[in-house]
Amino acid sequence: MKSRGFVWSAVAALAGVSLLAGCSSPTPASGGNEPATESGAEGTASSAGPFTIGVSNAFVGSEYRTQMIEAIQDVFDEYKEQGLVDDLILENADADVNGQIQQIRNLINSGVDAIIVDPNSASALSAVFKEATDQGILVYAIDQAVDSPEVINVGISQQDLGAANAQWFADQLKEGDKIVTVEGATGNPATDARWAGAEPIFKEKGIEVLTRGDGGWDQTTGQTVATDLLATYPEIAGIWTYDGMAQGVLKAIEAAGKTDSVVTSGEARVGFMRMWNDLLPSGFSSVGIINPPGTGATAMHFIINQLQGKEIDESKLVDGHTIVLPLAPAITNENFEAEWEKVKDQPDTYVLDSILSADEVAAYFK
């Protein structure tokens, strides 16, 4: 077995997850000698490496995050084989904002060249990000965007994901219908962004939102919250949800005998899709919008290019420091069978994924 080449620091054990092949082998690159700037879009001083990369992940109770870390590791290993990186230092444990600040400081003190962070807050980490970038450390935020101009955000638009999910959901309902929601953790940047995408659609359609539930990105919690909401609001026409909560919500709806009367949005995860497939003969329909856990692996490609002195093409950036990856086509009943055939042999925890190749990432640079 080849060396995995990472240092564990407050690391939770990770279950092995099969990954969708999405990366071509990266090729070593040579760059200029441009200094870093406040936005982080320009390259650092050119170096042949090897580089040390840090990862801060403050939520481990999610199969999505497990798959995310595994994908980062896989791309890191490709670069390690080329001698471009040496250690991958993981700060990977449940933590609040203060705990994540400490995670990032631990990485700074470990002498990393770059940090990949899945942030707990869009704004509360700004000071510690500045501490890192002031020392010449590249910082990339994945999965959910942060406000700090020193940080490069890489990921899909969570607001667009919320809007795409909500549009399908609203199209199944009529004006005056009442719904509830089971969403991600309250205050999480992705939760807030998705609601910002969904709320205007519900208002325009005249859909009444009776209450918003906190599913904590967890299937069991989502099922419990949905069960309570179904009992409290028997008149609802739908439950709007997504991601890790969706399978739990569907289980609650099925247990209540309401799969034919309560509309629910879903997720692009095998466990939910397996239930969807089983319910298809009864006329059940749903939607899954892919939120790729491979975004961290994509960020690794960007980081190596920058550490070698390459500059990001500023025309590719939104607001000067954000790389918005396109949403994959939604999974609906129209294309479900074809998509299900591709992933039906994966474990229920597997999230449909996409990772930009090294060549695709190279197109973002000058």
Coordinates of C-alpha atoms in Angstrom, one line a residue:
M1 CA 0.0 0.0 0.0
K2 CA 1.4 3.4 -0.9
S3 CA 1.9 5.9 1.9
R4 CA -1.1 8.2 2.4
G5 CA 1.2 11.0 3.5
F6 CA -1.0 12.8 6.0
V7 CA -0.7 13.9 9.6
W8 CA -3.7 13.4 11.9
S9 CA -4.6 16.2 14.3
A10 CA -7.8 15.9 16.2
V11 CA -9.1 13.6 13.5
A12 CA -12.3 11.6 13.5
A13 CA -12.1 8.2 11.9
L14 CA -13.2 8.2 8.4
A15 CA -15.2 5.4 6.7
G16 CA -14.0 4.3 3.3
V17 CA -16.2 5.6 0.5
S18 CA -16.0 4.8 -3.2
L19 CA -15.4 7.9 -5.2
L20 CA -16.6 8.8 -8.7
A21 CA -13.6 9.0 -11.0
G22 CA -13.4 12.7 -11.8
C23 CA -9.7 13.6 -11.9
S24 CA -7.1 13.2 -14.6
S25 CA -3.5 12.9 -13.5
P26 CA -2.2 16.4 -12.7
T27 CA 0.9 17.5 -14.5
P28 CA 3.7 19.5 -12.9
A29 CA 3.6 23.2 -13.8
S30 CA 6.2 26.0 -13.8
G31 CA 5.1 29.5 -13.0
G32 CA 6.3 33.1 -12.7
N33 CA 7.5 34.9 -9.6
E34 CA 4.5 37.1 -8.8
P35 CA 3.8 38.1 -5.2
A36 CA 0.5 37.3 -3.5
T37 CA -2.1 40.0 -3.3
E38 CA -5.0 40.7 -1.0
S39 CA -7.5 38.8 -3.1
G40 CA -5.3 35.8 -3.3
A41 CA -5.9 35.6 -7.1
E42 CA -2.3 36.1 -8.0
G43 CA 0.4 33.4 -7.6
T44 CA 2.8 33.1 -4.7
A45 CA 6.5 33.0 -5.3
S46 CA 7.3 30.2 -7.7
S47 CA 8.4 27.0 -6.0
A48 CA 9.0 23.4 -6.9
G49 CA 7.7 22.2 -3.6
P50 CA 7.1 19.9 -1.9
F51 CA 4.2 21.8 -0.3
T52 CA 2.4 21.1 2.9
I53 CA -1.4 21.4 2.7
G54 CA -3.8 21.8 5.6
V55 CA -7.5 21.1 5.8
S56 CA -10.0 22.5 8.4
N57 CA -13.3 20.6 8.6
A58 CA -15.4 21.3 11.7
F59 CA -18.3 19.0 11.0
V60 CA -17.7 15.3 10.8
G61 CA -21.3 13.9 11.3
S62 CA -22.0 13.7 7.6
E63 CA -21.2 11.2 4.8
Y64 CA -20.8 14.2 2.5
R65 CA -17.9 15.5 4.6
T66 CA -16.3 12.0 4.7
Q67 CA -16.5 11.8 0.9
M68 CA -15.1 15.3 0.7
I69 CA -12.0 14.5 2.7
E70 CA -11.5 11.2 0.8
A71 CA -11.6 13.1 -2.5
I72 CA -9.0 15.7 -1.2
Q73 CA -6.8 12.8 -0.1
D74 CA -7.0 11.1 -3.5
V75 CA -5.9 14.2 -5.4
F76 CA -3.2 15.0 -2.8
D77 CA -1.8 11.5 -3.4
E78 CA -1.6 12.1 -7.1
Y79 CA 0.5 15.2 -6.4
K80 CA 2.6 13.3 -3.8
E81 CA 3.6 10.8 -6.4
Q82 CA 5.1 13.7 -8.4
G83 CA 7.0 15.1 -5.4
L84 CA 4.9 18.3 -5.4
V85 CA 3.5 17.8 -1.9
D86 CA 4.6 16.1 1.3
D87 CA 2.1 16.2 4.2
L88 CA -1.7 16.6 4.3
I89 CA -2.5 17.9 7.8
L90 CA -6.1 17.4 8.7
E91 CA -7.9 19.3 11.5
N92 CA -11.0 17.2 11.2
A93 CA -13.4 17.2 14.2
D94 CA -16.8 18.6 15.3
A95 CA -16.2 22.2 16.4
D96 CA -18.1 25.5 16.7
V97 CA -16.7 28.7 15.2
N98 CA -14.2 29.2 18.0
G99 CA -13.1 25.6 17.6
Q100 CA -12.6 26.1 13.9
I101 CA -10.6 29.3 14.5
Q102 CA -8.3 27.1 16.7
Q103 CA -8.1 24.5 13.9
I104 CA -6.9 27.1 11.5
R105 CA -4.4 28.5 13.9
N106 CA -3.1 24.9 14.5
L107 CA -2.5 24.6 10.7
I108 CA -0.8 28.0 10.6
N109 CA 1.5 26.9 13.4
S110 CA 2.2 23.7 11.6
G111 CA 3.8 25.6 8.7
V112 CA 1.4 24.7 6.0
D113 CA 1.7 26.4 2.6
A114 CA -2.1 26.4 1.9
I115 CA -5.3 25.7 3.8
I116 CA -8.6 24.2 2.5
V117 CA -11.5 25.1 4.8
D118 CA -15.1 24.1 4.8
P119 CA -16.2 27.1 7.0
N120 CA -18.7 27.2 9.8
S121 CA -19.4 30.9 9.2
A122 CA -19.2 33.3 6.3
S123 CA -17.8 36.1 8.4
A124 CA -16.7 35.0 11.8
L125 CA -13.4 33.4 10.6
S126 CA -12.2 36.6 8.8
A127 CA -9.6 37.5 11.4
V128 CA -7.9 34.1 11.4
F129 CA -8.0 34.0 7.7
K130 CA -6.1 37.3 7.7
E131 CA -3.6 35.8 10.1
A132 CA -2.9 33.0 7.6
T133 CA -2.7 35.1 4.5
D134 CA -0.5 37.7 6.2
Q135 CA 2.0 34.8 6.6
G136 CA 1.8 34.0 2.9
I137 CA -0.5 31.0 3.3
L138 CA -3.1 30.5 0.6
V139 CA -6.6 29.9 1.9
Y140 CA -9.4 28.3 -0.1
A141 CA -13.0 28.0 1.2
I142 CA -15.0 25.2 -0.3
D143 CA -18.7 24.1 -0.1
Q144 CA -19.8 27.4 1.2
A145 CA -18.4 30.9 0.5
V146 CA -16.8 33.3 3.0
D147 CA -16.7 37.1 2.9
S148 CA -12.9 37.5 3.4
P149 CA -11.4 39.0 0.2
E150 CA -8.1 37.3 1.1
V151 CA -9.8 33.9 0.6
I152 CA -10.6 32.2 -2.7
N153 CA -14.0 30.6 -2.6
V154 CA -14.5 27.5 -4.8
G155 CA -17.8 25.8 -5.2
I156 CA -21.3 25.9 -6.7
S157 CA -23.6 28.7 -5.8
Q158 CA -25.5 27.4 -2.8
Q159 CA -28.1 30.1 -3.5
D160 CA -28.6 28.8 -7.0
L161 CA -28.9 25.2 -5.6
G162 CA -31.6 26.4 -3.3
A163 CA -33.4 28.1 -6.1
A164 CA -33.2 25.1 -8.4
N165 CA -34.5 22.8 -5.7
A166 CA -37.3 25.2 -4.7
Q167 CA -38.4 25.8 -8.3
W168 CA -39.0 22.2 -8.9
F169 CA -40.8 21.9 -5.6
A170 CA -43.0 25.0 -6.2
D171 CA -43.9 23.7 -9.6
Q172 CA -45.6 20.7 -8.0
L173 CA -47.8 22.9 -5.8
K174 CA -50.4 25.6 -6.3
E175 CA -51.0 29.0 -4.9
G176 CA -52.2 29.0 -1.3
D177 CA -50.6 25.6 -0.5
K178 CA -49.0 25.3 2.9
I179 CA -45.6 23.8 3.5
V180 CA -42.9 23.4 6.1
T181 CA -39.1 23.0 5.6
V182 CA -36.4 20.8 7.0
E183 CA -33.2 22.6 6.4
G184 CA -29.5 22.5 7.3
A185 CA -28.1 23.8 10.5
T186 CA -29.4 27.2 11.5
G187 CA -26.8 29.9 10.8
N188 CA -24.7 27.8 8.5
P189 CA -23.7 29.7 5.4
A190 CA -25.1 27.1 3.0
T191 CA -28.4 27.0 4.9
D192 CA -28.7 30.8 4.7
A193 CA -27.7 30.9 1.0
R194 CA -30.1 28.2 0.0
W195 CA -33.0 29.9 1.8
A196 CA -32.1 33.1 0.0
G197 CA -32.6 31.3 -3.3
A198 CA -35.8 29.5 -2.3
E199 CA -37.8 32.1 -0.4
P200 CA -38.5 34.5 -3.3
I201 CA -39.8 31.5 -5.4
F202 CA -42.2 30.5 -2.7
K203 CA -43.4 34.0 -2.2
E204 CA -43.9 34.5 -6.0
K205 CA -45.9 31.3 -6.2
G206 CA -48.1 32.2 -3.2
I207 CA -46.9 29.2 -1.1
E208 CA -47.3 29.7 2.7
V209 CA -44.3 28.5 4.8
L210 CA -45.8 27.6 8.2
T211 CA -42.4 27.0 9.9
R212 CA -38.8 26.2 9.1
G213 CA -37.2 23.2 10.8
D214 CA -33.6 22.6 11.6
G215 CA -32.5 19.2 10.3
G216 CA -28.8 19.7 11.2
W217 CA -27.6 18.1 7.9
D218 CA -28.5 14.7 9.5
Q219 CA -30.8 12.0 8.3
T220 CA -32.0 10.8 11.7
T221 CA -32.6 14.4 12.8
G222 CA -34.4 15.2 9.6
Q223 CA -36.7 12.2 10.1
T224 CA -37.5 13.2 13.7
V225 CA -38.2 16.8 12.7
A226 CA -40.3 15.8 9.8
T227 CA -42.3 13.3 11.9
D228 CA -43.1 16.1 14.4
L229 CA -44.0 18.5 11.7
L230 CA -46.4 16.1 9.9
A231 CA -48.2 15.6 13.2
T232 CA -48.3 19.3 14.1
Y233 CA -49.3 20.5 10.6
P234 CA -51.4 17.7 9.0
E235 CA -52.7 20.1 6.4
I236 CA -49.3 20.6 4.7
A237 CA -49.0 20.0 1.0
G238 CA -45.2 19.6 1.0
I239 CA -41.9 19.5 2.9
W240 CA -39.0 21.4 1.3
T241 CA -35.7 19.8 2.1
Y242 CA -32.3 18.8 0.7
D243 CA -29.0 17.0 1.3
G244 CA -28.5 14.7 4.3
M245 CA -32.0 15.3 5.7
A246 CA -33.9 14.3 2.6
Q247 CA -33.9 10.5 3.1
G248 CA -35.0 11.0 6.7
V249 CA -37.8 13.3 5.6
L250 CA -39.0 10.8 3.0
K251 CA -38.9 8.0 5.6
A252 CA -41.2 10.1 7.8
I253 CA -43.6 10.8 4.9
E254 CA -43.7 7.1 4.0
A255 CA -44.3 6.1 7.7
A256 CA -47.2 8.6 7.7
G257 CA -48.6 7.1 4.6
K258 CA -48.4 10.4 2.7
T259 CA -46.1 9.8 -0.2
D260 CA -49.0 10.4 -2.6
S261 CA -50.2 13.6 -0.9
V262 CA -47.1 15.4 0.5
V263 CA -44.6 16.6 -2.0
T264 CA -40.9 16.5 -1.0
S265 CA -37.7 17.6 -2.7
G266 CA -34.8 15.3 -2.4
E267 CA -31.1 14.8 -2.9
A268 CA -28.6 13.3 -5.3
R269 CA -27.5 10.6 -2.8
V270 CA -27.8 6.9 -3.3
G271 CA -29.8 6.1 -0.2
F272 CA -32.5 8.7 -1.1
M273 CA -32.4 7.6 -4.8
R274 CA -32.9 3.9 -3.7
M275 CA -36.1 4.9 -1.9
W276 CA -37.1 7.0 -4.9
N277 CA -36.6 4.1 -7.2
D278 CA -38.7 1.8 -5.0
L279 CA -41.5 4.4 -5.0
L280 CA -41.5 5.1 -8.7
P281 CA -44.2 2.6 -9.5
S282 CA -46.6 4.4 -7.2
G283 CA -46.2 7.7 -9.1
F284 CA -43.8 9.3 -6.6
S285 CA -41.6 12.1 -8.0
S286 CA -38.8 14.2 -6.5
V287 CA -35.7 16.2 -7.4
G288 CA -32.0 15.9 -6.6
I289 CA -29.6 18.8 -7.2
I290 CA -25.9 17.7 -7.1
N291 CA -23.8 19.4 -4.4
P292 CA -20.4 17.9 -5.3
P293 CA -18.3 16.8 -2.3
G294 CA -15.3 16.8 -4.7
T295 CA -15.1 20.6 -4.6
G296 CA -12.2 20.2 -2.1
A297 CA -10.3 18.1 -4.6
T298 CA -10.9 20.7 -7.2
A299 CA -9.5 23.3 -4.8
M300 CA -6.4 21.2 -4.5
H301 CA -5.7 21.6 -8.2
F302 CA -6.1 25.4 -7.9
I303 CA -3.8 25.5 -4.9
I304 CA -0.9 23.6 -6.6
N305 CA -1.1 25.9 -9.6
Q306 CA -1.0 29.0 -7.3
L307 CA 1.8 27.7 -5.2
Q308 CA 3.8 27.2 -8.4
G309 CA 3.4 30.9 -9.2
K310 CA 0.5 30.8 -11.7
E311 CA -2.1 33.6 -11.6
I312 CA -5.8 33.0 -11.7
D313 CA -7.5 34.8 -14.7
E314 CA -9.5 37.5 -12.9
S315 CA -12.2 37.3 -15.6
K316 CA -13.0 33.9 -14.1
L317 CA -13.7 35.3 -10.7
V318 CA -17.0 36.6 -9.3
D319 CA -16.6 39.5 -6.8
G320 CA -12.9 39.3 -7.1
H321 CA -12.4 36.1 -5.1
T322 CA -15.0 33.5 -5.9
I323 CA -14.8 30.7 -8.5
V324 CA -18.4 29.6 -9.1
L325 CA -18.6 26.0 -10.5
P326 CA -21.7 25.3 -12.7
L327 CA -24.6 23.2 -11.3
A328 CA -25.0 19.8 -12.9
P329 CA -28.4 19.1 -14.5
A330 CA -31.1 18.3 -11.9
I331 CA -32.1 14.7 -11.4
T332 CA -35.9 14.4 -11.9
N333 CA -38.3 11.6 -12.9
E334 CA -37.4 12.4 -16.5
N335 CA -33.8 11.4 -16.2
F336 CA -33.9 9.3 -13.0
E337 CA -33.6 5.9 -14.5
A338 CA -30.4 6.8 -16.5
E339 CA -28.8 8.4 -13.4
W340 CA -29.8 5.6 -11.1
E341 CA -28.2 3.0 -13.4
K342 CA -24.9 4.7 -13.0
V343 CA -24.8 4.7 -9.2
K344 CA -27.2 1.9 -8.0
D345 CA -24.3 -0.3 -6.9
Q346 CA -22.7 2.4 -4.7
P347 CA -23.3 2.4 -1.0
D348 CA -26.3 4.4 0.3
T349 CA -24.0 7.1 1.7
Y350 CA -22.5 7.9 -1.7
V351 CA -23.2 11.4 -3.0
L352 CA -23.2 12.0 -6.7
D353 CA -20.0 13.9 -7.4
S354 CA -18.0 15.9 -9.9
I355 CA -14.3 17.0 -9.7
L356 CA -12.6 19.2 -12.2
S357 CA -9.5 17.7 -13.7
A358 CA -6.1 19.3 -13.5
D359 CA -6.5 20.3 -17.2
E360 CA -9.9 21.8 -16.6
V361 CA -8.5 23.8 -13.6
A362 CA -5.6 25.0 -15.7
A363 CA -8.1 26.9 -18.0
Y364 CA -8.8 29.2 -15.0
F365 CA -5.2 30.5 -15.0
K366 CA -3.4 33.0 -17.2

